[in-house]
Amino acid sequence: MKTEYTFAENVYDVVRLIPPGRVSTYGAIAVYLGATKSARLVGYAMNNSHKVMPIVPAHRVVNRNGVLTGKHFFGVNNEMQRKLEAEGIEVINDCIKNFKQVFWDPRIECTL
DNA sequence: ACTTTGACTATAA
DNA sequence: GTTATAGCCAAAG
């Protein structure tokens, strides 16, 4: 049993805090972890998210533009977009509609 | 131990 | 408005 936690594990924890019907950004998560400039690390860590349990709602994580940058990692199909739509999030052309409204910042709302 | 990479972001042109 | 470049840092090879 390892006592050392990797950056990825920390990312998974924050992503799992994202409530349904909401989305977050890599930058916001990075800031919450104290690594404001490590937004890339968040996305990099998510590569392993699909094999981490409990499952990480990575489909709720997009870039700051509200674009589904990692949709390709969910599968060749628009699986990521379908999941977002299933939660009430409108996605048009791989971009989240009303992004500011569905945006959820762990540092602001924080499990609210 | 060094090099490469990557689901990003910010700034410049 | 878009496109290009640099900075950023952790994990894998």
mmCIF file of C-alpha atoms (C1' of nucleotides) in Angstrom:
data_model
loop_
_atom_site.group_PDB
_atom_site.id
_atom_site.type_symbol
_atom_site.label_atom_id
_atom_site.label_comp_id
_atom_site.label_asym_id
_atom_site.label_seq_id
_atom_site.Cartn_x
_atom_site.Cartn_y
_atom_site.Cartn_z
ATOM 1 C CA MET A 1 0.000 0.000 0.000
ATOM 2 C CA LYS A 2 1.546 3.160 -1.132
ATOM 3 C CA THR A 3 1.282 6.331 0.843
ATOM 4 C CA GLU A 4 2.459 8.601 -1.914
ATOM 5 C CA TYR A 5 -0.199 10.132 -4.089
ATOM 6 C CA THR A 6 0.498 11.222 -7.591
ATOM 7 C CA PHE A 7 -0.694 14.384 -9.219
ATOM 8 C CA ALA A 8 -3.119 12.305 -11.251
ATOM 9 C CA GLU A 9 -4.804 10.872 -8.166
ATOM 10 C CA ASN A 10 -5.416 14.369 -6.934
ATOM 11 C CA VAL A 11 -6.918 15.324 -10.258
ATOM 12 C CA TYR A 12 -9.271 12.348 -10.217
ATOM 13 C CA ASP A 13 -10.536 13.390 -6.817
ATOM 14 C CA VAL A 14 -11.404 16.894 -7.958
ATOM 15 C CA VAL A 15 -13.046 15.720 -11.169
ATOM 16 C CA ARG A 16 -15.237 13.355 -9.217
ATOM 17 C CA LEU A 17 -16.455 16.372 -7.242
ATOM 18 C CA ILE A 18 -17.980 17.861 -10.355
ATOM 19 C CA PRO A 19 -21.769 17.641 -9.984
ATOM 20 C CA PRO A 20 -23.928 16.314 -12.828
ATOM 21 C CA GLY A 21 -25.086 18.837 -15.359
ATOM 22 C CA ARG A 22 -21.971 20.896 -14.781
ATOM 23 C CA VAL A 23 -18.547 21.061 -16.360
ATOM 24 C CA SER A 24 -15.132 22.222 -15.275
ATOM 25 C CA THR A 25 -11.887 23.205 -16.925
ATOM 26 C CA TYR A 26 -8.365 21.877 -16.677
ATOM 27 C CA GLY A 27 -7.144 25.259 -15.518
ATOM 28 C CA ALA A 28 -9.709 25.508 -12.725
ATOM 29 C CA ILE A 29 -8.777 22.057 -11.491
ATOM 30 C CA ALA A 30 -5.101 22.878 -11.686
ATOM 31 C CA VAL A 31 -5.630 26.022 -9.636
ATOM 32 C CA TYR A 32 -7.601 24.070 -7.066
ATOM 33 C CA LEU A 33 -4.673 21.696 -6.752
ATOM 34 C CA GLY A 34 -2.307 24.604 -6.330
ATOM 35 C CA ALA A 35 -0.769 24.112 -9.732
ATOM 36 C CA THR A 36 -2.209 26.971 -11.728
ATOM 37 C CA LYS A 37 0.230 26.526 -14.556
ATOM 38 C CA SER A 38 -0.097 22.786 -14.614
ATOM 39 C CA ALA A 39 -3.316 22.594 -16.589
ATOM 40 C CA ARG A 40 -1.550 20.260 -19.013
ATOM 41 C CA LEU A 41 -0.781 17.902 -16.197
ATOM 42 C CA VAL A 42 -4.482 17.650 -15.471
ATOM 43 C CA GLY A 43 -5.231 16.510 -18.980
ATOM 44 C CA TYR A 44 -2.192 14.277 -19.007
ATOM 45 C CA ALA A 45 -3.333 12.630 -15.802
ATOM 46 C CA MET A 46 -6.781 12.026 -17.209
ATOM 47 C CA ASN A 47 -5.266 9.609 -19.668
ATOM 48 C CA ASN A 48 -5.343 7.056 -16.919
ATOM 49 C CA SER A 49 -8.740 8.127 -15.631
ATOM 50 C CA HIS A 50 -10.573 5.577 -17.752
ATOM 51 C CA LYS A 51 -8.988 2.734 -15.804
ATOM 52 C CA VAL A 52 -9.303 4.346 -12.390
ATOM 53 C CA MET A 53 -12.087 3.415 -10.036
ATOM 54 C CA PRO A 54 -14.505 4.770 -9.259
ATOM 55 C CA ILE A 55 -14.948 6.021 -12.744
ATOM 56 C CA VAL A 56 -13.927 9.605 -13.315
ATOM 57 C CA PRO A 57 -16.479 11.820 -15.090
ATOM 58 C CA ALA A 58 -13.838 13.095 -17.457
ATOM 59 C CA HIS A 59 -16.572 13.990 -19.908
ATOM 60 C CA ARG A 60 -17.349 16.924 -17.614
ATOM 61 C CA VAL A 61 -13.859 18.283 -18.025
ATOM 62 C CA VAL A 62 -13.167 20.571 -20.943
ATOM 63 C CA ASN A 63 -10.676 23.256 -21.793
ATOM 64 C CA ARG A 64 -11.206 26.888 -20.880
ATOM 65 C CA ASN A 65 -12.866 27.497 -24.262
ATOM 66 C CA GLY A 66 -15.622 25.031 -23.425
ATOM 67 C CA VAL A 67 -14.442 22.767 -26.212
ATOM 68 C CA LEU A 68 -14.463 18.996 -25.809
ATOM 69 C CA THR A 69 -10.754 18.654 -26.387
ATOM 70 C CA GLY A 70 -10.557 15.111 -25.104
ATOM 71 C CA LYS A 71 -13.645 13.745 -26.769
ATOM 72 C CA HIS A 72 -11.437 11.639 -28.994
ATOM 73 C CA PHE A 73 -10.183 9.754 -25.960
ATOM 74 C CA PHE A 74 -13.680 8.616 -25.109
ATOM 75 C CA GLY A 75 -13.912 6.777 -28.356
ATOM 76 C CA VAL A 76 -14.174 7.434 -32.021
ATOM 77 C CA ASN A 77 -17.864 8.186 -31.494
ATOM 78 C CA ASN A 78 -19.189 11.324 -29.859
ATOM 79 C CA GLU A 79 -19.488 9.432 -26.609
ATOM 80 C CA MET A 80 -18.321 12.412 -24.577
ATOM 81 C CA GLN A 81 -20.850 14.725 -26.164
ATOM 82 C CA ARG A 82 -23.656 12.239 -25.661
ATOM 83 C CA LYS A 83 -22.851 11.973 -21.969
ATOM 84 C CA LEU A 84 -22.911 15.721 -21.572
ATOM 85 C CA GLU A 85 -26.214 15.971 -23.365
ATOM 86 C CA ALA A 86 -27.546 13.199 -21.156
ATOM 87 C CA GLU A 87 -26.889 15.471 -18.184
ATOM 88 C CA GLY A 88 -28.692 18.403 -19.727
ATOM 89 C CA ILE A 89 -25.630 20.112 -21.166
ATOM 90 C CA GLU A 90 -26.070 21.418 -24.688
ATOM 91 C CA VAL A 91 -23.156 20.665 -26.947
ATOM 92 C CA ILE A 92 -22.846 22.142 -30.406
ATOM 93 C CA ASN A 93 -19.969 21.406 -32.757
ATOM 94 C CA ASP A 94 -17.901 19.898 -29.906
ATOM 95 C CA CYS A 95 -18.408 23.116 -27.977
ATOM 96 C CA ILE A 96 -20.458 23.505 -24.819
ATOM 97 C CA LYS A 97 -23.341 25.912 -25.158
ATOM 98 C CA ASN A 98 -23.923 28.311 -22.277
ATOM 99 C CA PHE A 99 -20.532 27.252 -21.046
ATOM 100 C CA LYS A 100 -20.443 29.999 -18.436
ATOM 101 C CA GLN A 101 -23.709 28.744 -17.016
ATOM 102 C CA VAL A 102 -22.705 25.110 -16.694
ATOM 103 C CA PHE A 103 -19.170 25.932 -15.668
ATOM 104 C CA TRP A 104 -18.360 24.662 -12.187
ATOM 105 C CA ASP A 105 -15.302 25.909 -10.338
ATOM 106 C CA PRO A 106 -14.163 23.723 -7.405
ATOM 107 C CA ARG A 107 -12.685 26.751 -5.732
ATOM 108 C CA ILE A 108 -15.846 28.840 -5.950
ATOM 109 C CA GLU A 109 -18.770 26.465 -5.506
ATOM 110 C CA CYS A 110 -16.726 23.831 -3.720
ATOM 111 C CA THR A 111 -19.252 21.057 -3.079
ATOM 112 C CA LEU A 112 -21.952 23.659 -2.664
ATOM 113 C "C1'" DA B 1 19.643 10.883 -14.987
ATOM 114 C "C1'" DC B 2 18.154 12.849 -19.530
ATOM 115 C "C1'" DT B 3 14.716 13.297 -23.118
ATOM 116 C "C1'" DT B 4 10.076 13.343 -24.857
ATOM 117 C "C1'" DT B 5 5.384 14.119 -24.432
ATOM 118 C "C1'" DG B 6 0.923 15.953 -23.571
ATOM 119 C "C1'" DA B 7 -7.285 15.954 -22.920
ATOM 120 C "C1'" DC B 8 -3.626 23.450 -21.538
ATOM 121 C "C1'" DT B 9 -3.224 28.567 -21.149
ATOM 122 C "C1'" DA B 10 -1.625 33.106 -22.161
ATOM 123 C "C1'" DT B 11 0.376 36.339 -24.984
ATOM 124 C "C1'" DA B 12 1.913 38.108 -29.543
ATOM 125 C "C1'" DA B 13 1.314 39.012 -34.305
ATOM 126 C "C1'" DG C 1 -11.674 37.479 -35.472
ATOM 127 C "C1'" DT C 2 -7.645 33.627 -36.160
ATOM 128 C "C1'" DT C 3 -2.949 31.530 -36.107
ATOM 129 C "C1'" DA C 4 1.697 30.949 -34.043
ATOM 130 C "C1'" DT C 5 4.820 30.521 -30.287
ATOM 131 C "C1'" DA C 6 6.328 30.099 -25.604
ATOM 132 C "C1'" DG C 7 5.769 28.606 -20.840
ATOM 133 C "C1'" DC C 8 4.495 25.208 -17.763
ATOM 134 C "C1'" DC C 9 5.236 20.810 -14.936
ATOM 135 C "C1'" DA C 10 4.616 15.904 -13.898
ATOM 136 C "C1'" DA C 11 4.950 11.132 -15.577
ATOM 137 C "C1'" DA C 12 6.755 7.648 -18.865
ATOM 138 C "C1'" DG C 13 10.474 5.884 -21.879
#
